[in-house]
Amino acid sequence: DARVTQTPRHKVTEMGQEVTMRCQPILGHNTVFWYRQTMMQGLELLAYFRNRAPLDDSGMPKDRFSAEMPDATLATLKIQPSEPRDSAVYFCASGLYAGQQPQHFGDGTRLSIL
Amino acid sequence: RKEVEQDPGPFNVPEGATVAFNCTYSNSASQSFFWYRQDCRKEPKLLMSVYSSGNEDGRFTAQLNRASQYISLLIRDSKLSDSATYLCVVNPNFGNEKLTFGTGTRLTIIP
């Protein structure tokens, strides 16, 4: 089965450090989404891309977060500088922009900022 | 009003019982609907899409009521492995891939 691949699976670092999370979408999918999940907030959409173009990053704190898609097989989410409140699970999902299609999630990156 | 609302539960149901969840959505123009399942410390996984005519997949039945703006999920003959959080998911805008996720309903099947 094709899967969305995320790295790293876990990340523990000190506040102020840069964090980069990577995502390889399912081959052939042309939409990519970054979500953050916490116990308090549930799943929040941070940013999404269609055909590598950023379409919506309104859910992302712009001062410290950035999302890019340098090629069709790689999406990145970067936090600089990181803060303890960024601790969460970050999921990448990909889908196919063809009608109303579901999204498929990666295993997530469990981030802890000390 | 939240775009997608679910009863958070928890629902504690004996094995073999039937359980049903409802979910309401606020945007009457919403086009597509899904149920996802999320196990503890795992990623959300698509359980089933919800079609206007209703659809069934084994022990699972999904229904859509556009007039009342809710979708439902029915699980028959529940198994221990059905214990999970069930997320109601709505695409509120045609031509836009953004999905809106409910906060989930937690289900525990009791032996």
mmCIF file with all atom_site columns, N, CA and C in Angstrom, chain A residues 77-109:
data_model
loop_
_atom_site.group_PDB
_atom_site.id
_atom_site.type_symbol
_atom_site.label_atom_id
_atom_site.label_alt_id
_atom_site.label_comp_id
_atom_site.label_asym_id
_atom_site.label_entity_id
_atom_site.label_seq_id
_atom_site.pdbx_PDB_ins_code
_atom_site.Cartn_x
_atom_site.Cartn_y
_atom_site.Cartn_z
_atom_site.occupancy
_atom_site.B_iso_or_equiv
_atom_site.pdbx_formal_charge
_atom_site.auth_seq_id
_atom_site.auth_comp_id
_atom_site.auth_asym_id
_atom_site.auth_atom_id
_atom_site.pdbx_PDB_model_num
ATOM 1  N N  . LEU A 1 77  ? 8.113   21.382 6.749  1.00 0.00 ? 77  LEU A N  1
ATOM 2  C CA . LEU A 1 77  ? 7.532   22.326 7.708  1.00 0.00 ? 77  LEU A CA 1
ATOM 3  C C  . LEU A 1 77  ? 8.643   22.674 8.691  1.00 0.00 ? 77  LEU A C  1
ATOM 4  N N  . LYS A 1 78  ? 8.908   23.973 8.800  1.00 0.00 ? 78  LYS A N  1
ATOM 5  C CA . LYS A 1 78  ? 10.027  24.412 9.615  1.00 0.00 ? 78  LYS A CA 1
ATOM 6  C C  . LYS A 1 78  ? 9.521   25.344 10.719 1.00 0.00 ? 78  LYS A C  1
ATOM 7  N N  . ILE A 1 79  ? 10.100  25.192 11.893 1.00 0.00 ? 79  ILE A N  1
ATOM 8  C CA . ILE A 1 79  ? 9.792   26.076 13.012 1.00 0.00 ? 79  ILE A CA 1
ATOM 9  C C  . ILE A 1 79  ? 11.114  26.687 13.490 1.00 0.00 ? 79  ILE A C  1
ATOM 10 N N  . GLN A 1 80  ? 11.154  27.997 13.489 1.00 0.00 ? 80  GLN A N  1
ATOM 11 C CA . GLN A 1 80  ? 12.366  28.685 13.929 1.00 0.00 ? 80  GLN A CA 1
ATOM 12 C C  . GLN A 1 80  ? 12.023  30.088 14.451 1.00 0.00 ? 80  GLN A C  1
ATOM 13 N N  . PRO A 1 81  ? 12.262  30.397 15.709 1.00 0.00 ? 81  PRO A N  1
ATOM 14 C CA . PRO A 1 81  ? 12.717  29.489 16.765 1.00 0.00 ? 81  PRO A CA 1
ATOM 15 C C  . PRO A 1 81  ? 11.543  28.718 17.374 1.00 0.00 ? 81  PRO A C  1
ATOM 16 N N  . SER A 1 82  ? 11.810  27.532 17.863 1.00 0.00 ? 82  SER A N  1
ATOM 17 C CA . SER A 1 82  ? 10.748  26.715 18.462 1.00 0.00 ? 82  SER A CA 1
ATOM 18 C C  . SER A 1 82  ? 10.459  27.178 19.889 1.00 0.00 ? 82  SER A C  1
ATOM 19 N N  . GLU A 1 83  ? 9.206   26.942 20.309 1.00 0.00 ? 83  GLU A N  1
ATOM 20 C CA . GLU A 1 83  ? 8.759   27.292 21.652 1.00 0.00 ? 83  GLU A CA 1
ATOM 21 C C  . GLU A 1 83  ? 8.054   26.097 22.269 1.00 0.00 ? 83  GLU A C  1
ATOM 22 N N  . PRO A 1 84  ? 8.009   26.034 23.605 1.00 0.00 ? 84  PRO A N  1
ATOM 23 C CA . PRO A 1 84  ? 7.326   24.892 24.243 1.00 0.00 ? 84  PRO A CA 1
ATOM 24 C C  . PRO A 1 84  ? 5.883   24.703 23.769 1.00 0.00 ? 84  PRO A C  1
ATOM 25 N N  . ARG A 1 85  ? 5.181   25.778 23.459 1.00 0.00 ? 85  ARG A N  1
ATOM 26 C CA . ARG A 1 85  ? 3.786   25.651 23.023 1.00 0.00 ? 85  ARG A CA 1
ATOM 27 C C  . ARG A 1 85  ? 3.659   25.017 21.639 1.00 0.00 ? 85  ARG A C  1
ATOM 28 N N  . ASP A 1 86  ? 4.780   24.816 20.945 1.00 0.00 ? 86  ASP A N  1
ATOM 29 C CA . ASP A 1 86  ? 4.751   24.128 19.650 1.00 0.00 ? 86  ASP A CA 1
ATOM 30 C C  . ASP A 1 86  ? 4.713   22.611 19.819 1.00 0.00 ? 86  ASP A C  1
ATOM 31 N N  . SER A 1 87  ? 4.866   22.137 21.034 1.00 0.00 ? 87  SER A N  1
ATOM 32 C CA . SER A 1 87  ? 4.845   20.691 21.283 1.00 0.00 ? 87  SER A CA 1
ATOM 33 C C  . SER A 1 87  ? 3.493   20.123 20.869 1.00 0.00 ? 87  SER A C  1
ATOM 34 N N  . ALA A 1 88  ? 3.520   19.146 19.992 1.00 0.00 ? 88  ALA A N  1
ATOM 35 C CA . ALA A 1 88  ? 2.298   18.575 19.427 1.00 0.00 ? 88  ALA A CA 1
ATOM 36 C C  . ALA A 1 88  ? 2.704   17.433 18.497 1.00 0.00 ? 88  ALA A C  1
ATOM 37 N N  . VAL A 1 89  ? 1.700   16.809 17.911 1.00 0.00 ? 89  VAL A N  1
ATOM 38 C CA . VAL A 1 89  ? 1.961   15.865 16.829 1.00 0.00 ? 89  VAL A CA 1
ATOM 39 C C  . VAL A 1 89  ? 1.653   16.577 15.518 1.00 0.00 ? 89  VAL A C  1
ATOM 40 N N  . TYR A 1 90  ? 2.578   16.552 14.598 1.00 0.00 ? 90  TYR A N  1
ATOM 41 C CA . TYR A 1 90  ? 2.419   17.203 13.303 1.00 0.00 ? 90  TYR A CA 1
ATOM 42 C C  . TYR A 1 90  ? 2.205   16.117 12.248 1.00 0.00 ? 90  TYR A C  1
ATOM 43 N N  . PHE A 1 91  ? 1.070   16.222 11.570 1.00 0.00 ? 91  PHE A N  1
ATOM 44 C CA . PHE A 1 91  ? 0.748   15.255 10.529 1.00 0.00 ? 91  PHE A CA 1
ATOM 45 C C  . PHE A 1 91  ? 0.843   15.903 9.155  1.00 0.00 ? 91  PHE A C  1
ATOM 46 N N  . CYS A 1 92  ? 1.342   15.128 8.229  1.00 0.00 ? 92  CYS A N  1
ATOM 47 C CA . CYS A 1 92  ? 1.272   15.481 6.822  1.00 0.00 ? 92  CYS A CA 1
ATOM 48 C C  . CYS A 1 92  ? 0.242   14.555 6.181  1.00 0.00 ? 92  CYS A C  1
ATOM 49 N N  . ALA A 1 93  ? -0.531  15.087 5.265  1.00 0.00 ? 93  ALA A N  1
ATOM 50 C CA . ALA A 1 93  ? -1.495  14.274 4.529  1.00 0.00 ? 93  ALA A CA 1
ATOM 51 C C  . ALA A 1 93  ? -1.402  14.633 3.053  1.00 0.00 ? 93  ALA A C  1
ATOM 52 N N  . SER A 1 94  ? -1.704  13.686 2.195  1.00 0.00 ? 94  SER A N  1
ATOM 53 C CA . SER A 1 94  ? -1.740  14.002 0.773  1.00 0.00 ? 94  SER A CA 1
ATOM 54 C C  . SER A 1 94  ? -3.037  13.489 0.171  1.00 0.00 ? 94  SER A C  1
ATOM 55 N N  . GLY A 1 95  ? -3.387  14.058 -0.960 1.00 0.00 ? 95  GLY A N  1
ATOM 56 C CA . GLY A 1 95  ? -4.618  13.683 -1.633 1.00 0.00 ? 95  GLY A CA 1
ATOM 57 C C  . GLY A 1 95  ? -4.529  13.993 -3.105 1.00 0.00 ? 95  GLY A C  1
ATOM 58 N N  . LEU A 1 96  ? -5.627  13.680 -3.764 1.00 0.00 ? 96  LEU A N  1
ATOM 59 C CA . LEU A 1 96  ? -5.685  13.891 -5.204 1.00 0.00 ? 96  LEU A CA 1
ATOM 60 C C  . LEU A 1 96  ? -6.765  14.911 -5.492 1.00 0.00 ? 96  LEU A C  1
ATOM 61 N N  . TYR A 1 97  ? -6.381  15.982 -6.157 1.00 0.00 ? 97  TYR A N  1
ATOM 62 C CA . TYR A 1 97  ? -7.364  17.003 -6.497 1.00 0.00 ? 97  TYR A CA 1
ATOM 63 C C  . TYR A 1 97  ? -8.131  16.540 -7.726 1.00 0.00 ? 97  TYR A C  1
ATOM 64 N N  . ALA A 1 98  ? -9.163  15.754 -7.485 1.00 0.00 ? 98  ALA A N  1
ATOM 65 C CA . ALA A 1 98  ? -9.982  15.227 -8.580 1.00 0.00 ? 98  ALA A CA 1
ATOM 66 C C  . ALA A 1 98  ? -11.329 14.899 -7.969 1.00 0.00 ? 98  ALA A C  1
ATOM 67 N N  . GLY A 1 99  ? -12.204 15.875 -7.963 1.00 0.00 ? 99  GLY A N  1
ATOM 68 C CA . GLY A 1 99  ? -13.459 15.663 -7.262 1.00 0.00 ? 99  GLY A CA 1
ATOM 69 C C  . GLY A 1 99  ? -13.239 15.761 -5.764 1.00 0.00 ? 99  GLY A C  1
ATOM 70 N N  . GLN A 1 100 ? -14.057 15.187 -5.039 1.00 0.00 ? 100 GLN A N  1
ATOM 71 C CA . GLN A 1 100 ? -14.017 15.300 -3.584 1.00 0.00 ? 100 GLN A CA 1
ATOM 72 C C  . GLN A 1 100 ? -13.349 14.055 -3.011 1.00 0.00 ? 100 GLN A C  1
ATOM 73 N N  . GLN A 1 101 ? -12.055 14.129 -2.860 1.00 0.00 ? 101 GLN A N  1
ATOM 74 C CA . GLN A 1 101 ? -11.284 12.969 -2.466 1.00 0.00 ? 101 GLN A CA 1
ATOM 75 C C  . GLN A 1 101 ? -10.823 13.073 -1.023 1.00 0.00 ? 101 GLN A C  1
ATOM 76 N N  . PRO A 1 102 ? -10.704 11.952 -0.340 1.00 0.00 ? 102 PRO A N  1
ATOM 77 C CA . PRO A 1 102 ? -10.211 11.978 1.032  1.00 0.00 ? 102 PRO A CA 1
ATOM 78 C C  . PRO A 1 102 ? -8.705  12.215 1.055  1.00 0.00 ? 102 PRO A C  1
ATOM 79 N N  . GLN A 1 103 ? -8.211  12.490 2.228  1.00 0.00 ? 103 GLN A N  1
ATOM 80 C CA . GLN A 1 103 ? -6.786  12.666 2.429  1.00 0.00 ? 103 GLN A CA 1
ATOM 81 C C  . GLN A 1 103 ? -6.223  11.455 3.157  1.00 0.00 ? 103 GLN A C  1
ATOM 82 N N  . HIS A 1 104 ? -4.951  11.193 2.900  1.00 0.00 ? 104 HIS A N  1
ATOM 83 C CA . HIS A 1 104 ? -4.278  10.065 3.523  1.00 0.00 ? 104 HIS A CA 1
ATOM 84 C C  . HIS A 1 104 ? -3.130  10.605 4.361  1.00 0.00 ? 104 HIS A C  1
ATOM 85 N N  . PHE A 1 105 ? -3.062  10.170 5.599  1.00 0.00 ? 105 PHE A N  1
ATOM 86 C CA . PHE A 1 105 ? -2.130  10.740 6.566  1.00 0.00 ? 105 PHE A CA 1
ATOM 87 C C  . PHE A 1 105 ? -0.865  9.914  6.726  1.00 0.00 ? 105 PHE A C  1
ATOM 88 N N  . GLY A 1 106 ? 0.219   10.618 7.034  1.00 0.00 ? 106 GLY A N  1
ATOM 89 C CA . GLY A 1 106 ? 1.436   9.963  7.470  1.00 0.00 ? 106 GLY A CA 1
ATOM 90 C C  . GLY A 1 106 ? 1.353   9.631  8.945  1.00 0.00 ? 106 GLY A C  1
ATOM 91 N N  . ASP A 1 107 ? 2.404   8.985  9.444  1.00 0.00 ? 107 ASP A N  1
ATOM 92 C CA . ASP A 1 107 ? 2.421   8.547  10.842 1.00 0.00 ? 107 ASP A CA 1
ATOM 93 C C  . ASP A 1 107 ? 2.564   9.705  11.826 1.00 0.00 ? 107 ASP A C  1
ATOM 94 N N  . GLY A 1 108 ? 2.995   10.852 11.347 1.00 0.00 ? 108 GLY A N  1
ATOM 95 C CA . GLY A 1 108 ? 3.144   12.017 12.210 1.00 0.00 ? 108 GLY A CA 1
ATOM 96 C C  . GLY A 1 108 ? 4.537   12.150 12.794 1.00 0.00 ? 108 GLY A C  1
ATOM 97 N N  . THR A 1 109 ? 4.847   13.380 13.182 1.00 0.00 ? 109 THR A N  1
ATOM 98 C CA . THR A 1 109 ? 6.071   13.679 13.926 1.00 0.00 ? 109 THR A CA 1
ATOM 99 C C  . THR A 1 109 ? 5.651   14.151 15.302 1.00 0.00 ? 109 THR A C  1
#
